[in-house]
XYZ file of C-alpha atoms in Angstrom:
301
model
C 279.208 87.572 108.577
C 280.365 88.857 105.476
C 280.356 88.134 102.038
C 282.539 84.882 100.794
C 283.919 87.335 98.364
C 284.620 90.376 100.483
C 286.255 88.012 102.651
C 290.026 87.813 103.487
C 291.788 84.566 101.285
C 294.257 82.551 102.967
C 297.260 80.507 101.763
C 298.334 78.540 103.810
C 302.016 78.174 105.173
C 302.605 74.358 106.237
C 304.712 72.056 105.876
C 305.746 68.080 108.177
C 305.472 65.620 111.564
C 306.116 64.826 114.702
C 308.449 66.753 116.814
C 312.647 65.745 116.958
C 313.654 65.024 120.607
C 312.636 67.447 122.403
C 313.838 70.258 120.171
C 311.173 73.304 121.013
C 310.160 76.372 119.903
C 313.148 79.098 118.352
C 312.399 83.119 118.270
C 311.583 83.983 114.185
C 314.234 86.494 112.971
C 310.904 89.078 112.974
C 309.993 88.155 116.778
C 306.558 85.935 116.965
C 307.618 83.104 118.140
C 306.768 79.026 116.322
C 306.732 75.985 118.085
C 304.809 73.473 120.351
C 306.325 74.148 123.381
C 304.662 77.353 125.052
C 306.775 80.863 124.028
C 308.010 81.600 127.559
C 310.351 79.309 127.690
C 314.060 80.555 127.077
C 316.221 78.603 124.947
C 318.534 77.670 127.832
C 315.646 75.858 129.685
C 314.040 74.900 126.318
C 317.707 72.754 124.690
C 318.679 75.150 123.020
C 323.103 75.878 123.833
C 324.229 79.637 123.442
C 324.905 80.230 119.754
C 328.820 80.064 119.923
C 329.720 82.967 116.639
C 332.481 82.056 116.285
C 334.103 80.227 112.809
C 333.833 76.546 112.522
C 336.670 74.844 112.736
C 338.181 72.838 110.370
C 335.873 73.748 107.701
C 334.905 77.368 105.378
C 331.366 78.171 105.722
C 331.632 78.329 101.694
C 332.167 73.999 102.453
C 329.665 73.696 105.268
C 326.794 75.552 102.094
C 328.435 73.161 99.199
C 328.240 69.809 101.733
C 324.630 71.348 102.840
C 323.596 71.190 99.034
C 324.981 67.793 97.678
C 323.381 66.485 100.795
C 319.736 67.644 100.026
C 320.237 66.370 96.275
C 320.906 64.043 97.350
C 317.708 63.753 100.338
C 314.703 65.116 98.147
C 315.022 62.685 95.189
C 315.211 59.713 98.391
C 312.554 61.440 99.372
C 310.796 61.187 96.297
C 310.571 56.733 96.458
C 309.442 57.063 99.256
C 305.020 56.599 101.115
C 303.936 58.397 104.471
C 300.702 59.477 105.735
C 299.590 63.423 105.850
C 297.736 65.107 108.980
C 297.018 68.690 108.092
C 294.989 70.490 110.859
C 294.297 74.655 111.060
C 292.757 76.599 113.426
C 291.002 80.351 113.724
C 291.025 80.909 117.514
C 288.623 83.020 119.185
C 290.254 86.211 121.175
C 287.959 85.607 123.288
C 288.244 82.101 124.562
C 292.178 81.754 122.945
C 289.936 78.075 121.378
C 289.342 77.095 117.558
C 286.452 78.798 116.315
C 286.669 76.981 113.103
C 288.641 73.784 111.741
C 289.577 72.512 108.864
C 291.389 68.779 108.572
C 292.884 66.352 105.968
C 294.552 62.661 107.319
C 296.184 61.402 103.140
C 298.068 58.807 102.845
C 300.368 59.501 100.081
C 301.415 56.557 97.450
C 302.279 55.743 94.401
C 299.908 53.608 91.424
C 300.843 50.515 90.291
C 303.229 52.600 87.211
C 304.594 54.562 89.425
C 302.832 57.905 89.392
C 302.213 59.337 93.479
C 299.506 59.641 94.825
C 297.402 61.477 97.564
C 294.230 58.635 98.726
C 292.449 60.829 101.728
C 291.986 58.900 104.064
C 289.238 61.796 106.590
C 288.396 64.248 106.503
C 285.612 65.573 108.483
C 283.326 69.147 107.583
C 285.574 72.337 107.274
C 284.422 74.492 109.893
C 286.547 77.610 109.139
C 284.653 80.303 107.723
C 287.255 83.966 108.820
C 289.489 82.954 106.302
C 288.814 81.111 102.990
C 291.622 78.320 102.028
C 291.822 77.959 98.668
C 293.887 75.909 95.496
C 296.696 77.724 96.653
C 296.229 76.201 99.223
C 297.029 72.945 99.013
C 299.426 73.364 96.718
C 301.785 74.834 99.050
C 301.080 71.890 101.312
C 301.739 69.282 98.720
C 304.456 70.850 96.475
C 306.094 74.120 98.439
C 306.902 72.512 101.350
C 309.296 71.521 103.550
C 312.465 73.459 103.147
C 315.005 72.147 101.015
C 317.726 73.847 99.464
C 319.671 71.872 97.282
C 323.037 72.476 95.214
C 320.082 73.974 92.481
C 318.702 76.492 94.846
C 321.161 77.441 96.460
C 322.052 80.372 93.978
C 318.671 81.842 94.995
C 319.251 82.917 98.107
C 321.758 84.626 101.023
C 323.226 82.125 102.783
C 325.067 83.860 105.567
C 326.446 81.497 108.971
C 325.526 82.731 111.974
C 327.735 80.535 114.232
C 327.448 77.462 116.594
C 325.073 76.087 118.259
C 323.544 72.860 120.206
C 320.147 71.583 119.533
C 319.664 69.389 122.367
C 321.774 66.742 121.195
C 322.529 67.258 118.385
C 325.816 69.986 116.945
C 324.569 72.173 114.060
C 325.874 75.059 111.984
C 323.389 77.845 112.118
C 322.663 79.901 108.235
C 320.279 82.838 107.341
C 318.874 81.791 104.573
C 317.067 84.214 102.613
C 316.046 84.795 98.839
C 318.989 86.925 96.705
C 315.370 88.718 94.097
C 312.206 87.966 94.174
C 311.149 86.315 90.881
C 306.982 87.970 90.407
C 305.414 84.654 90.831
C 307.747 82.597 92.645
C 308.221 81.843 96.570
C 311.263 81.100 99.196
C 312.029 80.002 102.412
C 313.388 84.077 104.960
C 314.580 82.732 108.310
C 317.653 81.329 110.448
C 317.979 76.881 109.365
C 319.733 74.642 111.693
C 322.520 71.595 110.228
C 324.148 68.588 111.798
C 327.355 69.234 111.915
C 328.067 65.436 111.476
C 324.970 65.370 107.892
C 325.036 68.183 106.702
C 321.813 68.801 105.928
C 318.820 70.645 107.802
C 316.802 69.487 110.916
C 315.595 72.638 112.003
C 314.259 75.492 110.260
C 311.621 78.577 111.415
C 310.551 81.747 109.382
C 308.183 82.694 106.779
C 307.431 82.132 102.900
C 308.100 85.522 100.894
C 307.253 87.993 99.239
C 303.557 88.549 100.841
C 300.681 90.505 99.480
C 299.146 92.684 100.947
C 297.328 94.870 98.344
C 294.450 95.250 100.134
C 291.397 93.013 99.350
C 294.345 91.164 97.631
C 295.869 89.653 100.564
C 297.914 86.574 100.596
C 299.526 86.041 104.365
C 301.101 83.091 105.737
C 302.977 83.336 110.078
C 306.178 82.332 110.738
C 306.552 78.507 110.912
C 308.982 76.428 112.440
C 309.595 72.867 110.867
C 311.384 69.827 112.845
C 313.133 67.377 110.737
C 313.896 63.767 112.147
C 315.776 61.384 111.240
C 314.373 58.225 110.543
C 315.665 56.174 108.323
C 319.463 56.028 109.757
C 321.168 57.892 106.298
C 318.754 61.567 106.328
C 316.989 64.408 107.785
C 312.995 63.273 106.995
C 310.491 66.624 108.104
C 308.420 65.052 110.435
C 306.340 67.964 112.354
C 305.457 71.412 112.047
C 303.728 74.781 113.213
C 302.693 77.986 112.188
C 301.009 80.356 113.965
C 300.817 84.009 113.786
C 297.637 87.562 114.254
C 297.068 87.892 110.181
C 295.746 91.603 109.128
C 293.353 91.546 107.077
C 292.858 95.540 105.973
C 288.277 96.592 105.270
C 287.336 96.273 102.198
C 283.496 96.186 100.135
C 281.889 97.462 103.055
C 283.082 94.461 105.847
C 286.030 96.646 108.543
C 289.235 94.777 109.075
C 290.068 91.874 111.324
C 293.860 89.982 112.742
C 292.708 86.496 112.733
C 294.837 83.817 115.204
C 295.746 80.972 112.770
C 297.351 77.988 113.857
C 297.798 74.792 111.485
C 299.407 72.089 112.895
C 301.475 69.507 109.489
C 302.619 66.212 110.809
C 304.937 63.874 108.404
C 304.270 59.986 109.876
C 305.405 56.402 108.706
C 308.093 57.335 105.730
C 308.663 53.867 104.083
C 310.572 53.418 101.353
C 308.842 51.760 98.047
C 310.546 49.746 95.940
C 308.603 49.967 92.549
C 308.345 46.335 91.105
C 309.917 45.250 87.239
C 308.320 43.472 84.851
C 310.487 40.135 83.991
C 309.215 38.855 79.955
C 310.186 35.756 78.369
C 309.378 35.378 74.056
C 309.304 32.777 72.296
C 311.409 32.603 69.277
C 309.021 34.673 67.195
C 309.710 37.498 70.213
C 305.789 36.574 71.494
C 305.671 36.801 75.422
C 304.901 33.321 76.928
C 305.503 34.346 80.588
C 305.729 37.742 82.035
C 305.649 38.043 86.090
C 306.621 40.208 88.145
C 309.891 41.746 89.429
C 310.316 43.583 93.402
C 307.339 44.133 95.471
C 306.222 48.084 97.267
């Protein structure tokens, strides 16, 4: 086994949790397929209708994008008020057997402290048996902070968003867009791929793509497989990410005496048990001199 310094470093690109109805994989803009169903399934027999490239009726694509930004902004604020469970499972897959030969797994509760601060509590974390790649702090930063992809009004100026058409996805009528960064700022990462937007709610219900840029410098590889994220309406108002699958073969160049290698990575992230948190507020009763004579909580988690 190569020394730690010579091993490839994998920055995992992940998002969230349990499949949306019968949604199935879609083909990534660069070719690979990501998703929980067999890649052999065609669009027609897997829940995807034909892509209708005609203009949307009664609304301009620019107006759809504007409404999308507004709704996604509302959703981002709302999601920050929810607790949920997050299950992350990453496997390296043996090319000889097609089975996992190393695994990282962690189940966490995303919650709030009594003071209202966001906190992650680990509920279950067996020993990490992955040996062919190294998981770094940047991997976990991706899991916690960089995904799921939410395209808010603030984010829109950073992206080129191009209308592709209308498509039936399971029972949903959606608008389909291609999205990618206008420019790449140093130290920042972006989504590049396809976005499906519900025609009624103007919210993202499915994405398929990858994170850019990717660092391919020899010995400094920062690589991520393509991924698909599914969303589900869990509160009757907003579409929450519930399931992400990222999978692909990542190529790491030879370095420091180690041979080059291709590592097959599969990552699943699930977000479950979304619950809105009602923050407690303290009320105080003061005497005539301003001294506290009674203090109690109102509201409940």
